[in-house]
C-alpha positions as a LaTeX table, in Angstrom:
\begin{tabular}{lrrr}
\hline
Residue & $x$ (\AA) & $y$ (\AA) & $z$ (\AA) \\
\hline
Lys1 & $-0.13$ & $-0.95$ & 2.37 \\
Ile2 & 0.93 & 1.98 & 4.33 \\
Ala3 & 4.73 & 2.41 & 4.76 \\
Val4 & 5.74 & 3.12 & 8.39 \\
Arg5 & 9.24 & 3.78 & 9.87 \\
Pro6 & 10.50 & 0.82 & 12.12 \\
Asp7 & 10.38 & 3.25 & 15.08 \\
Ala8 & 6.92 & 4.67 & 14.56 \\
Thr9 & 4.61 & 4.90 & 17.37 \\
Gly10 & 1.09 & 3.39 & 17.39 \\
Thr11 & $-0.39$ & 7.06 & 17.32 \\
Glu12 & 1.75 & 7.78 & 14.25 \\
Ile13 & 0.65 & 4.64 & 12.47 \\
Thr14 & $-2.98$ & 5.45 & 13.53 \\
Glu15 & $-2.59$ & 9.00 & 11.96 \\
Ala16 & $-1.05$ & 7.68 & 8.82 \\
Ile17 & $-3.78$ & 5.12 & 8.27 \\
Asp18 & $-6.52$ & 7.72 & 9.17 \\
Gly19 & $-5.05$ & 10.24 & 6.76 \\
Ala20 & $-4.94$ & 7.57 & 3.95 \\
Glu21 & $-8.36$ & 6.40 & 4.55 \\
Ser22 & $-9.56$ & 10.20 & 4.47 \\
Arg23 & $-7.88$ & 10.65 & 0.96 \\
Val24 & $-9.37$ & 7.49 & $-0.35$ \\
Arg25 & $-12.84$ & 8.55 & 0.83 \\
Glu26 & $-12.30$ & 11.96 & $-0.69$ \\
Ala27 & $-11.27$ & 10.50 & $-4.12$ \\
Val28 & $-13.88$ & 7.66 & $-4.10$ \\
Pro29 & $-16.90$ & 8.87 & $-2.10$ \\
Ile30 & $-18.73$ & 5.49 & $-2.71$ \\
Ala31 & $-16.03$ & 3.44 & $-0.94$ \\
Arg32 & $-17.49$ & 1.66 & 1.89 \\
Val33 & $-14.94$ & $-0.68$ & 3.42 \\
Ile34 & $-11.25$ & 0.16 & 3.03 \\
Tyr35 & $-8.59$ & $-2.23$ & 4.17 \\
Leu36 & $-5.18$ & $-0.54$ & 4.77 \\
Glu37 & $-2.21$ & $-2.55$ & 6.35 \\
Pro38 & 0.81 & $-1.00$ & 7.77 \\
Asp39 & 4.20 & $-2.36$ & 6.68 \\
Ile40 & 7.60 & $-1.47$ & 7.80 \\
Phe41 & 9.44 & 0.82 & 5.25 \\
Thr42 & 12.82 & 0.02 & 4.23 \\
Glu43 & 15.08 & 2.08 & 1.80 \\
Ala44 & 16.25 & $-1.18$ & 0.14 \\
Glu45 & 12.61 & $-2.40$ & $-0.64$ \\
Ala46 & 11.65 & 1.09 & $-1.85$ \\
Ala47 & 14.73 & 1.27 & $-4.10$ \\
Ala48 & 13.89 & $-2.10$ & $-5.60$ \\
Gly49 & 10.70 & $-0.63$ & $-7.06$ \\
Pro50 & 7.18 & $-2.05$ & $-7.06$ \\
His51 & 6.53 & $-5.60$ & $-6.14$ \\
Pro52 & 4.55 & $-7.19$ & $-8.99$ \\
Glu53 & 2.33 & $-9.20$ & $-6.75$ \\
Ala54 & 1.43 & $-6.02$ & $-4.81$ \\
Thr55 & 0.70 & $-3.88$ & $-7.88$ \\
Pro56 & $-2.96$ & $-3.10$ & $-8.58$ \\
Gly57 & $-4.40$ & $-5.85$ & $-10.89$ \\
Gly58 & $-1.71$ & $-8.33$ & $-9.61$ \\
Pro59 & 1.33 & $-9.35$ & $-11.72$ \\
Ala60 & 1.54 & $-8.71$ & $-15.40$ \\
Pro61 & 0.30 & $-11.58$ & $-17.51$ \\
His62 & 2.85 & $-13.91$ & $-18.89$ \\
Pro63 & 3.66 & $-13.53$ & $-22.68$ \\
Ala64 & 1.87 & $-15.94$ & $-24.96$ \\
Gly65 & 3.30 & $-19.44$ & $-24.52$ \\
Gly66 & 5.46 & $-18.29$ & $-21.45$ \\
His67 & 4.99 & $-19.79$ & $-18.09$ \\
\hline
\end{tabular}
């Protein structure tokens, strides 16, 4: 996801996504299809830290026997 301000214009969002896409393609030249989703940035969510469901690889596995 690409964090955007609540008052961002369509042009600003487009520029942010285009910039992120360029950086991904520079780092991973074999990347063919890249899906980037804008999301409204809030300081409260940023301060809460990473969301386990949104981290690469998904949430951490449960400890043995735990559900």
